[in-house]
Amino acid sequence: MSQKIRVATTSLAGCFGCHMSLLDIDERLFTLLEHVEFDRSPLTDIKHCGPCDIGLVEGGICNAENVHVLREFRKNCKILVAVGACAVTGGLPAQRNHLSLADCLQEVYVTEVSLEHGGIPNDPELPLPLDKVHPLHEVVKVDYFLPGCPPSADTLWKFLTDLLAGRTPSFAPELIRYD
Amino acid sequence: MTHELQSILARHHDDPTRLLQVLREVQEALSWISPESIDYVADQLNLPRARVEGVAGFYSFLHTNAACRYRLLFSDNITDRMLGNQALLAALCEKLWVERGHLSEDGLVSIDTTSCTGLCDQGPALLVNGWAIPRLDAARLDQIAELILAQTPVAQWPGELFAVEDNIRRADILLGHELQPGDALRAALSRGGAIEAAANARSWREGIPTAEQGALTTLEEIKKSNLRGRGGAGFTTGLKWEACRNARGPLRYVVCNADEGEPGTFKDRVLLTAQADLVFEGMTVCAYAIGASAGKTKGFLYLRGEYRHLLDPLNEVLARRRAANLLGKGILGQAGFDFDIEIHLGAGAYVCGEESALIESLEGKRGIPRNRPPYPVTHGYLQRPTTVNNVETFCAAALVSAQGGDWYRSIGTTKSAGTKVLSVSGDCARPGIYEYPFGVTVRQVLEDCGAANTLAVQISGPSGVCIAVDEFDRRIAFEDLATAGAFMVFDASRDMFEVARNFAHFFAHESCGFCTPCRVGTAMLRTTMDKIAEGHGTLYDLAEIEKLDRVLNQSAHCGLGHTACNPTLDTLKRFRPSYERRLKSQDFEPAFDLDGALAAARRMTGRDDAGAHLSTEDA
Amino acid sequence: MTDTFQLDGEDVSFAPGQSVLQAALAAGRYIPHLCYHPEFKPHGSCKVCTVKANGGFGNRYAASCTLPAQAGLNVESETEEMNELRRTLVQMLFAEGNHFCPSCEKSGNCTLQALGSDLGVMTAGFRHFYPDRPVDASHPEFLLDFNRCILCELCVRASCEVDNKCVFALSGRGLDKHLIVNAASGKLADTDVALGDKAVDVCPVGVILKKRVGFAVPIGQRRYDQRPISAQALDDAPRQAAVGGCAACEGTS
């Protein structure tokens, strides 16, 4: 039987940089693993999330699949955390938000000359893009926000240790970064 | 083009403080303000080009995008909406083959909306190239469409289209006075005064103008009358005049605020039509009382752009008064009593009704409220002492001058002397102008105007207060319901959420954008109200509105921001069900339509399979 | 004899003509602020420096950069109420423009970002507007990225008051208010802006950027990597406060 806290992680419209930052807590990972075990996560390759205590989600919401995954996390995780600039604000993918999706697709798949076989992909296997990229809290309720691109290893560590110790996470200014 | 610009600039003596007037006339002459005309004006007025462009970009009625022969702006106050303006707008767009907000390809016509044009008692209304047309209906729209398609110049359109009614339903001491032009002034001039000598000793030491015969006693009458400003805030007029009189410096200005922009208010339009002499007489009495008459001083009437149709008649009244020696040099034979009035026209900016923004606009700038202190009474127009009063205040001041402070004070209530002119519109049989002694109940007004089955009354416009049935015994008075005059009636068929949403759009459109909380907060309030209207609202959004209200109250630069959330909070408090039936029951609702957000991608890919859709709630 | 007012319960002395913010900074006391710059006349548009002041006129909220210091004034600044307001104002500015810190070369040197971090802003707070604001790369020396403009008017004030050029001005109204340049083409290349102008150095965010120097300072050594803005601002503060106004700037007259 496990007394450990179950944690799931995923990257939506993100770059896995936040996950890299989590790995950057270095030797503290061992301490962490004494207290947590991972459910769905790139670290475990579990495909679907079961009941968890904490869900760490990096990346914003840019397509239909992101919505499904995020909902799965919300349904299963007691505490849902938006990790990193993209999850908190939409981040760099949201740089397309002032343009129309039609113009973006047209430019990338039709106008752009470097593509040999032009045409907008329409395979049903592919998730359809949303017209705008959204932060997580516009689609589900989010409990905590960790800004930063990525949030530093120290920020993630402070957050997790505060939470594990039953404290409300708090941060000195140097741990709050938007880049 | 250059010739036209030359003559406009010559008419304004190449004076940069007249920039807004110049741009307004350029707009009238060319149907837009072209980049070339900005260059030319900047050059002639010796201003940075960007400054001229910035002023042109501030005012709704100045257009810098393209020439357009017929610009139609439908008044979009809630009262216009209740009278069906949206269907009429859509019908006219269809008739003329244009899309709302877009100039037709041939540059002939554009159709859009504008904030309340002050014709609520005879709406729906529109402006064509700045000229008001009230009482729109299908027949009038047909007529307008034909005139446009035949390319008939607006100046040749039938006059009856532009006929604006006064609709005075109840007159009291102001609308019913029997004074002749000059009576109030003669009364002021004939007053003697024992306090004169002492005051003049102060004048000599502090550079304050010497008191003329009777000026100080007239000021005393105004103070005695307990007249308070009719623009809404209710500052005591006598104290304002006295502070201005005692401000340092030899020059003084008298400014009449006729920028009546509060939606639902139109009493100044009627006063300027039916009582123009009284308005100007009040201004002249003020000039006399505050010492603006000695030397080079001036009065301004700042007329809102929507009342363009009043400009020429008002100028005729001014000319008549000059001819009668009621303006100009040596007024009524009093040597040294020199005063004249000039009319400046606004160009579509509600915020210019705030007195310091109005002064900025008078100086030819963007209408941004100033930091106060200092106040206009010491640092107003061109940083000189300036008295700014509402149209109705000047009218009342003229009455006081003619008939005395004690008489005036005996009318109304203890704290609110005199009468108030109300602009009644909305769901009632007899919309129009009603003058009452202060203290009249809302119920009485409703009865007089023929309102039935009334659900709510919006007192003093969006920045005022919305009251419900159980409050109809409240009184119109500074000590209870202070008002600038708007009285919009809503009957039980109306949806008060939509009323508040209309007002939220109004504030966002009219925010000057100077300060962060108002610029961003009013836009956020608008999007939040739209989100609720679209069915994506939750309790969280109501909390956000309360947060916006707190931020705006704590930190907005002027009253526009402070009051922007009032209509929403008032209606939320009194008519909560009209909000709640729109809110989703679950505690969280996506902020946008998820499936709708895939529509563009579906269109581009031609997909419509199950994976190409998102349910609102997870399966 | 000097006059004093109270700031969060402690005496602050002031010289005649100083605002509450100016006096506080001169006394080594920090009040968060954004559009205020010690070299220009304050105009009070960002409202981040709002304080609660209790005096003869009763309680009121006011921008401390334009609130005249008065003897006996009791000013509350470092309170949860005021800092919550400031966090909200910072969130509003982030929501208004397109601020993508990770790709912005001003990151680490940006006043808006530093304020957010110092005040503890963790979330977006509001739905973002994502306005469409094309950049102007026409000038050989400078890039204008309007996406990040917070309309503080420092460049407007600097260009008019110091450079005597009026390269920058504001147009539009409400949420459509925007920065423009002094050229019929609307392009910076057609203005007389030049290296060395005060206006090109004063932008607190990443709008006016010198070309070819971006990202030169490594992360960790940038201005606000070293010290939070609350400490940095006090270092910058005791400069001479300027007087005089600019006709093209809003709210200064």
Short mmCIF file of N, CA and C in Angstrom, two decimals, chain B residues 476-615:
data_model
loop_
_atom_site.label_atom_id
_atom_site.label_comp_id
_atom_site.label_asym_id
_atom_site.label_seq_id
_atom_site.Cartn_x
_atom_site.Cartn_y
_atom_site.Cartn_z
N ILE B 476 -36.52 63.64 -6.06
CA ILE B 476 -35.49 64.27 -6.88
C ILE B 476 -34.97 65.47 -6.10
N ALA B 477 -33.80 65.33 -5.54
CA ALA B 477 -33.18 66.40 -4.75
C ALA B 477 -31.76 65.98 -4.43
N PHE B 478 -30.90 66.94 -4.16
CA PHE B 478 -29.50 66.59 -3.88
C PHE B 478 -29.39 65.69 -2.66
N GLU B 479 -30.35 65.85 -1.71
CA GLU B 479 -30.25 65.05 -0.49
C GLU B 479 -30.80 63.63 -0.69
N ASP B 480 -31.40 63.35 -1.82
CA ASP B 480 -31.88 61.99 -2.07
C ASP B 480 -31.38 61.50 -3.43
N LEU B 481 -32.13 61.77 -4.47
CA LEU B 481 -31.71 61.37 -5.81
C LEU B 481 -31.18 62.59 -6.55
N ALA B 482 -29.87 62.79 -6.47
CA ALA B 482 -29.25 63.88 -7.22
C ALA B 482 -29.23 63.48 -8.68
N THR B 483 -29.47 64.42 -9.55
CA THR B 483 -29.52 64.05 -10.97
C THR B 483 -29.12 65.20 -11.87
N ALA B 484 -28.50 64.82 -12.99
CA ALA B 484 -28.22 65.80 -14.03
C ALA B 484 -29.44 65.95 -14.93
N GLY B 485 -30.45 65.14 -14.72
CA GLY B 485 -31.70 65.35 -15.45
C GLY B 485 -32.28 64.16 -16.17
N ALA B 486 -31.47 63.13 -16.40
CA ALA B 486 -32.01 62.00 -17.14
C ALA B 486 -32.98 61.20 -16.27
N PHE B 487 -34.05 60.75 -16.88
CA PHE B 487 -35.09 60.00 -16.19
C PHE B 487 -35.61 58.99 -17.20
N MET B 488 -34.98 57.81 -17.23
CA MET B 488 -35.35 56.81 -18.23
C MET B 488 -36.24 55.75 -17.58
N VAL B 489 -37.37 55.53 -18.18
CA VAL B 489 -38.38 54.67 -17.59
C VAL B 489 -38.38 53.30 -18.30
N PHE B 490 -38.39 52.23 -17.49
CA PHE B 490 -38.44 50.89 -18.04
C PHE B 490 -39.64 50.15 -17.48
N ASP B 491 -40.46 49.62 -18.36
CA ASP B 491 -41.63 48.90 -17.85
C ASP B 491 -41.33 47.41 -17.70
N ALA B 492 -42.32 46.68 -17.24
CA ALA B 492 -42.09 45.28 -16.85
C ALA B 492 -41.70 44.38 -18.01
N SER B 493 -41.85 44.86 -19.24
CA SER B 493 -41.45 44.04 -20.38
C SER B 493 -39.94 44.09 -20.63
N ARG B 494 -39.25 44.96 -19.90
CA ARG B 494 -37.82 45.17 -20.20
C ARG B 494 -36.91 44.25 -19.41
N ASP B 495 -35.79 43.95 -20.02
CA ASP B 495 -34.78 43.10 -19.41
C ASP B 495 -33.66 44.00 -18.88
N MET B 496 -33.58 44.14 -17.56
CA MET B 496 -32.65 45.10 -16.99
C MET B 496 -31.19 44.70 -17.19
N PHE B 497 -30.94 43.40 -17.43
CA PHE B 497 -29.57 43.01 -17.76
C PHE B 497 -29.14 43.68 -19.06
N GLU B 498 -30.03 43.68 -20.04
CA GLU B 498 -29.69 44.29 -21.33
C GLU B 498 -29.51 45.80 -21.20
N VAL B 499 -30.25 46.40 -20.29
CA VAL B 499 -30.07 47.84 -20.04
C VAL B 499 -28.64 48.08 -19.53
N ALA B 500 -28.25 47.28 -18.54
CA ALA B 500 -26.91 47.45 -17.97
C ALA B 500 -25.82 47.13 -19.00
N ARG B 501 -26.09 46.15 -19.84
CA ARG B 501 -25.09 45.80 -20.85
C ARG B 501 -24.91 46.94 -21.85
N ASN B 502 -26.01 47.57 -22.22
CA ASN B 502 -25.92 48.73 -23.11
C ASN B 502 -25.06 49.82 -22.48
N PHE B 503 -25.24 50.04 -21.18
CA PHE B 503 -24.47 51.08 -20.50
C PHE B 503 -23.00 50.69 -20.36
N ALA B 504 -22.74 49.38 -20.18
CA ALA B 504 -21.35 48.94 -20.10
C ALA B 504 -20.64 49.21 -21.42
N HIS B 505 -21.34 48.98 -22.53
CA HIS B 505 -20.76 49.28 -23.84
C HIS B 505 -20.52 50.78 -23.98
N PHE B 506 -21.44 51.56 -23.45
CA PHE B 506 -21.30 53.01 -23.52
C PHE B 506 -20.01 53.47 -22.83
N PHE B 507 -19.80 53.01 -21.60
CA PHE B 507 -18.61 53.47 -20.86
C PHE B 507 -17.32 53.02 -21.55
N ALA B 508 -17.31 51.78 -22.05
CA ALA B 508 -16.09 51.31 -22.72
C ALA B 508 -15.82 52.16 -23.96
N HIS B 509 -16.87 52.53 -24.66
CA HIS B 509 -16.70 53.34 -25.87
C HIS B 509 -16.22 54.74 -25.54
N GLU B 510 -16.64 55.25 -24.40
CA GLU B 510 -16.35 56.65 -24.08
C GLU B 510 -15.16 56.85 -23.14
N SER B 511 -14.60 55.77 -22.62
CA SER B 511 -13.41 55.95 -21.77
C SER B 511 -12.33 56.66 -22.58
N CYS B 512 -11.71 57.68 -21.97
CA CYS B 512 -10.69 58.41 -22.73
C CYS B 512 -9.43 57.59 -22.87
N GLY B 513 -9.23 56.62 -21.97
CA GLY B 513 -8.06 55.76 -22.09
C GLY B 513 -6.83 56.28 -21.38
N PHE B 514 -6.97 57.37 -20.65
CA PHE B 514 -5.79 57.93 -19.97
C PHE B 514 -5.28 56.98 -18.89
N CYS B 515 -6.16 56.54 -18.01
CA CYS B 515 -5.68 55.73 -16.88
C CYS B 515 -5.96 54.25 -17.11
N THR B 516 -5.06 53.43 -16.56
CA THR B 516 -5.16 51.97 -16.72
C THR B 516 -6.52 51.41 -16.28
N PRO B 517 -6.97 51.72 -15.06
CA PRO B 517 -8.18 51.04 -14.59
C PRO B 517 -9.39 51.28 -15.48
N CYS B 518 -9.56 52.49 -15.96
CA CYS B 518 -10.73 52.80 -16.78
C CYS B 518 -10.56 52.27 -18.19
N ARG B 519 -9.39 52.51 -18.76
CA ARG B 519 -9.15 52.06 -20.13
C ARG B 519 -9.36 50.56 -20.25
N VAL B 520 -8.75 49.81 -19.35
CA VAL B 520 -8.83 48.36 -19.44
C VAL B 520 -10.09 47.84 -18.72
N GLY B 521 -10.40 48.44 -17.58
CA GLY B 521 -11.51 47.94 -16.78
C GLY B 521 -12.86 48.09 -17.46
N THR B 522 -13.11 49.22 -18.13
CA THR B 522 -14.40 49.37 -18.80
C THR B 522 -14.52 48.38 -19.96
N ALA B 523 -13.39 48.10 -20.62
CA ALA B 523 -13.42 47.12 -21.72
C ALA B 523 -13.66 45.72 -21.16
N MET B 524 -13.08 45.45 -19.98
CA MET B 524 -13.30 44.14 -19.36
C MET B 524 -14.75 43.97 -18.91
N LEU B 525 -15.31 45.06 -18.40
CA LEU B 525 -16.71 44.99 -17.99
C LEU B 525 -17.58 44.68 -19.21
N ARG B 526 -17.27 45.35 -20.32
CA ARG B 526 -18.03 45.10 -21.55
C ARG B 526 -17.91 43.63 -21.98
N THR B 527 -16.68 43.08 -21.99
CA THR B 527 -16.54 41.68 -22.43
C THR B 527 -17.21 40.73 -21.45
N THR B 528 -17.15 41.05 -20.16
CA THR B 528 -17.79 40.17 -19.18
C THR B 528 -19.31 40.17 -19.37
N MET B 529 -19.88 41.36 -19.59
CA MET B 529 -21.33 41.42 -19.81
C MET B 529 -21.71 40.68 -21.10
N ASP B 530 -20.88 40.80 -22.12
CA ASP B 530 -21.14 40.08 -23.38
C ASP B 530 -21.04 38.57 -23.16
N LYS B 531 -20.06 38.18 -22.35
CA LYS B 531 -19.86 36.76 -22.06
C LYS B 531 -21.10 36.20 -21.35
N ILE B 532 -21.62 36.97 -20.40
CA ILE B 532 -22.84 36.53 -19.70
C ILE B 532 -24.00 36.45 -20.69
N ALA B 533 -24.09 37.46 -21.57
CA ALA B 533 -25.18 37.47 -22.55
C ALA B 533 -25.10 36.27 -23.48
N GLU B 534 -23.87 35.83 -23.78
CA GLU B 534 -23.70 34.70 -24.69
C GLU B 534 -23.88 33.36 -24.00
N GLY B 535 -24.15 33.40 -22.69
CA GLY B 535 -24.41 32.16 -21.97
C GLY B 535 -23.17 31.48 -21.42
N HIS B 536 -22.07 32.22 -21.31
CA HIS B 536 -20.86 31.62 -20.74
C HIS B 536 -20.53 32.19 -19.37
N GLY B 537 -21.47 32.89 -18.79
CA GLY B 537 -21.20 33.52 -17.50
C GLY B 537 -21.36 32.56 -16.34
N THR B 538 -20.60 32.82 -15.28
CA THR B 538 -20.74 32.04 -14.04
C THR B 538 -20.74 33.02 -12.88
N LEU B 539 -20.93 32.46 -11.68
CA LEU B 539 -20.85 33.30 -10.50
C LEU B 539 -19.50 34.01 -10.41
N TYR B 540 -18.48 33.34 -10.93
CA TYR B 540 -17.15 33.94 -10.92
C TYR B 540 -17.15 35.28 -11.66
N ASP B 541 -17.92 35.36 -12.73
CA ASP B 541 -17.97 36.62 -13.49
C ASP B 541 -18.61 37.73 -12.67
N LEU B 542 -19.60 37.38 -11.87
CA LEU B 542 -20.21 38.40 -11.02
C LEU B 542 -19.19 38.91 -10.00
N ALA B 543 -18.37 37.98 -9.50
CA ALA B 543 -17.33 38.39 -8.57
C ALA B 543 -16.32 39.29 -9.28
N GLU B 544 -16.05 38.95 -10.53
CA GLU B 544 -15.09 39.78 -11.28
C GLU B 544 -15.62 41.20 -11.49
N ILE B 545 -16.92 41.32 -11.73
CA ILE B 545 -17.51 42.65 -11.89
C ILE B 545 -17.35 43.46 -10.60
N GLU B 546 -17.55 42.79 -9.47
CA GLU B 546 -17.36 43.50 -8.20
C GLU B 546 -15.91 43.91 -8.00
N LYS B 547 -15.01 43.07 -8.46
CA LYS B 547 -13.59 43.42 -8.36
C LYS B 547 -13.27 44.62 -9.26
N LEU B 548 -13.81 44.61 -10.47
CA LEU B 548 -13.58 45.73 -11.38
C LEU B 548 -14.11 47.03 -10.77
N ASP B 549 -15.27 46.93 -10.15
CA ASP B 549 -15.86 48.11 -9.53
C ASP B 549 -14.94 48.65 -8.44
N ARG B 550 -14.39 47.74 -7.64
CA ARG B 550 -13.50 48.16 -6.57
C ARG B 550 -12.27 48.87 -7.14
N VAL B 551 -11.68 48.26 -8.16
CA VAL B 551 -10.48 48.84 -8.76
C VAL B 551 -10.79 50.20 -9.38
N LEU B 552 -11.91 50.30 -10.06
CA LEU B 552 -12.27 51.57 -10.70
C LEU B 552 -12.53 52.65 -9.66
N ASN B 553 -13.19 52.27 -8.58
CA ASN B 553 -13.46 53.26 -7.54
C ASN B 553 -12.20 53.71 -6.83
N GLN B 554 -11.28 52.77 -6.63
CA GLN B 554 -10.06 53.13 -5.92
C GLN B 554 -9.12 53.94 -6.78
N SER B 555 -9.12 53.69 -8.08
CA SER B 555 -7.98 54.24 -8.82
C SER B 555 -8.30 54.94 -10.14
N ALA B 556 -9.55 54.99 -10.57
CA ALA B 556 -9.80 55.66 -11.86
C ALA B 556 -9.54 57.15 -11.73
N HIS B 557 -9.15 57.75 -12.84
CA HIS B 557 -8.73 59.15 -12.87
C HIS B 557 -9.90 60.11 -12.71
N CYS B 558 -11.09 59.73 -13.17
CA CYS B 558 -12.21 60.67 -13.09
C CYS B 558 -13.52 59.92 -12.88
N GLY B 559 -14.58 60.66 -12.82
CA GLY B 559 -15.90 60.10 -12.51
C GLY B 559 -16.38 59.06 -13.50
N LEU B 560 -15.92 59.15 -14.74
CA LEU B 560 -16.38 58.16 -15.73
C LEU B 560 -16.04 56.75 -15.24
N GLY B 561 -14.78 56.60 -14.82
CA GLY B 561 -14.36 55.30 -14.32
C GLY B 561 -15.01 54.94 -13.00
N HIS B 562 -15.14 55.95 -12.13
CA HIS B 562 -15.71 55.66 -10.81
C HIS B 562 -17.13 55.10 -10.93
N THR B 563 -17.88 55.57 -11.90
CA THR B 563 -19.28 55.19 -11.97
C THR B 563 -19.56 54.08 -12.99
N ALA B 564 -18.53 53.63 -13.71
CA ALA B 564 -18.77 52.75 -14.86
C ALA B 564 -19.47 51.44 -14.48
N CYS B 565 -19.23 50.96 -13.28
CA CYS B 565 -19.87 49.69 -12.89
C CYS B 565 -21.22 49.90 -12.23
N ASN B 566 -21.60 51.15 -11.96
CA ASN B 566 -22.85 51.39 -11.22
C ASN B 566 -24.07 50.73 -11.83
N PRO B 567 -24.32 50.91 -13.14
CA PRO B 567 -25.54 50.32 -13.69
C PRO B 567 -25.57 48.80 -13.53
N THR B 568 -24.41 48.17 -13.69
CA THR B 568 -24.35 46.73 -13.53
C THR B 568 -24.63 46.33 -12.08
N LEU B 569 -23.98 47.01 -11.14
CA LEU B 569 -24.17 46.64 -9.74
C LEU B 569 -25.58 46.98 -9.26
N ASP B 570 -26.11 48.13 -9.72
CA ASP B 570 -27.48 48.50 -9.34
C ASP B 570 -28.49 47.46 -9.81
N THR B 571 -28.35 47.04 -11.05
CA THR B 571 -29.32 46.09 -11.60
C THR B 571 -29.10 44.70 -11.02
N LEU B 572 -27.83 44.40 -10.73
CA LEU B 572 -27.53 43.11 -10.10
C LEU B 572 -28.19 43.04 -8.73
N LYS B 573 -28.18 44.17 -8.04
CA LYS B 573 -28.75 44.20 -6.70
C LYS B 573 -30.28 44.11 -6.77
N ARG B 574 -30.87 44.81 -7.71
CA ARG B 574 -32.33 44.91 -7.73
C ARG B 574 -33.01 43.91 -8.65
N PHE B 575 -32.28 43.47 -9.67
CA PHE B 575 -32.90 42.58 -10.66
C PHE B 575 -32.01 41.36 -10.90
N ARG B 576 -31.56 40.76 -9.81
CA ARG B 576 -30.61 39.66 -9.91
C ARG B 576 -31.10 38.50 -10.79
N PRO B 577 -32.40 38.18 -10.74
CA PRO B 577 -32.86 37.06 -11.59
C PRO B 577 -32.54 37.26 -13.08
N SER B 578 -32.53 38.50 -13.55
CA SER B 578 -32.25 38.68 -14.98
C SER B 578 -30.80 38.33 -15.30
N TYR B 579 -29.92 38.35 -14.29
CA TYR B 579 -28.56 37.86 -14.48
C TYR B 579 -28.53 36.35 -14.30
N GLU B 580 -29.16 35.91 -13.20
CA GLU B 580 -29.01 34.50 -12.83
C GLU B 580 -29.57 33.55 -13.87
N ARG B 581 -30.61 33.96 -14.55
CA ARG B 581 -31.15 33.01 -15.53
C ARG B 581 -30.20 32.84 -16.71
N ARG B 582 -29.21 33.73 -16.83
CA ARG B 582 -28.22 33.58 -17.88
C ARG B 582 -26.99 32.80 -17.43
N LEU B 583 -26.82 32.66 -16.11
CA LEU B 583 -25.61 32.04 -15.61
C LEU B 583 -25.73 30.53 -15.66
N LYS B 584 -24.62 29.89 -15.92
CA LYS B 584 -24.58 28.43 -15.89
C LYS B 584 -24.67 27.99 -14.44
N SER B 585 -25.33 26.86 -14.23
CA SER B 585 -25.53 26.42 -12.85
C SER B 585 -24.25 25.84 -12.24
N GLN B 586 -23.44 25.18 -13.07
CA GLN B 586 -22.22 24.61 -12.50
C GLN B 586 -21.27 25.73 -12.08
N ASP B 587 -20.34 25.39 -11.17
CA ASP B 587 -19.53 26.47 -10.64
C ASP B 587 -18.43 26.86 -11.61
N PHE B 588 -18.17 25.99 -12.59
CA PHE B 588 -17.21 26.42 -13.60
C PHE B 588 -17.77 26.22 -15.00
N GLU B 589 -17.52 27.21 -15.83
CA GLU B 589 -17.98 27.17 -17.21
C GLU B 589 -16.83 27.73 -18.05
N PRO B 590 -16.48 27.03 -19.13
CA PRO B 590 -15.42 27.59 -19.98
C PRO B 590 -15.73 29.03 -20.38
N ALA B 591 -14.69 29.80 -20.52
CA ALA B 591 -14.86 31.22 -20.78
C ALA B 591 -15.30 31.51 -22.21
N PHE B 592 -15.33 30.46 -23.02
CA PHE B 592 -15.68 30.68 -24.43
C PHE B 592 -16.40 29.44 -24.94
N ASP B 593 -16.95 29.53 -26.10
CA ASP B 593 -17.70 28.43 -26.70
C ASP B 593 -16.70 27.46 -27.33
N LEU B 594 -16.49 26.33 -26.66
CA LEU B 594 -15.44 25.41 -27.10
C LEU B 594 -15.69 24.89 -28.51
N ASP B 595 -16.91 24.44 -28.75
CA ASP B 595 -17.19 23.89 -30.09
C ASP B 595 -17.11 25.00 -31.14
N GLY B 596 -17.59 26.18 -30.77
CA GLY B 596 -17.51 27.32 -31.69
C GLY B 596 -16.07 27.65 -32.04
N ALA B 597 -15.16 27.42 -31.08
CA ALA B 597 -13.74 27.74 -31.31
C ALA B 597 -13.11 26.79 -32.33
N LEU B 598 -13.82 25.70 -32.65
CA LEU B 598 -13.31 24.78 -33.68
C LEU B 598 -13.93 25.07 -35.05
N ALA B 599 -14.87 25.98 -35.10
CA ALA B 599 -15.61 26.21 -36.35
C ALA B 599 -14.70 26.61 -37.50
N ALA B 600 -13.74 27.51 -37.20
CA ALA B 600 -12.84 27.97 -38.27
C ALA B 600 -12.04 26.81 -38.83
N ALA B 601 -11.55 25.94 -37.93
CA ALA B 601 -10.76 24.80 -38.38
C ALA B 601 -11.62 23.81 -39.17
N ARG B 602 -12.88 23.64 -38.72
CA ARG B 602 -13.78 22.75 -39.48
C ARG B 602 -13.98 23.29 -40.90
N ARG B 603 -14.15 24.60 -40.97
CA ARG B 603 -14.36 25.22 -42.28
C ARG B 603 -13.14 25.01 -43.17
N MET B 604 -11.96 25.21 -42.59
CA MET B 604 -10.74 25.13 -43.39
C MET B 604 -10.41 23.70 -43.82
N THR B 605 -10.79 22.71 -42.96
CA THR B 605 -10.44 21.33 -43.28
C THR B 605 -11.59 20.57 -43.92
N GLY B 606 -12.76 21.13 -43.85
CA GLY B 606 -13.93 20.43 -44.38
C GLY B 606 -14.37 19.26 -43.51
N ARG B 607 -13.85 19.16 -42.28
CA ARG B 607 -14.19 18.04 -41.41
C ARG B 607 -15.47 18.30 -40.62
N ASP B 608 -16.21 17.22 -40.33
CA ASP B 608 -17.37 17.36 -39.46
C ASP B 608 -17.57 16.07 -38.65
N ASP B 609 -16.48 15.29 -38.53
CA ASP B 609 -16.56 14.04 -37.78
C ASP B 609 -16.68 14.33 -36.28
N ALA B 610 -16.88 13.29 -35.51
CA ALA B 610 -17.07 13.47 -34.06
C ALA B 610 -15.87 14.18 -33.42
N GLY B 611 -14.67 13.80 -33.90
CA GLY B 611 -13.46 14.41 -33.33
C GLY B 611 -13.32 15.87 -33.66
N ALA B 612 -14.15 16.36 -34.59
CA ALA B 612 -14.07 17.76 -34.99
C ALA B 612 -15.00 18.63 -34.15
N HIS B 613 -15.53 18.04 -33.08
CA HIS B 613 -16.44 18.80 -32.21
C HIS B 613 -16.04 18.65 -30.76
N LEU B 614 -16.43 19.60 -29.96
CA LEU B 614 -16.21 19.53 -28.52
C LEU B 614 -17.53 19.80 -27.82
N SER B 615 -17.86 18.94 -26.86
CA SER B 615 -19.06 19.21 -26.09
C SER B 615 -18.73 20.27 -25.04
#
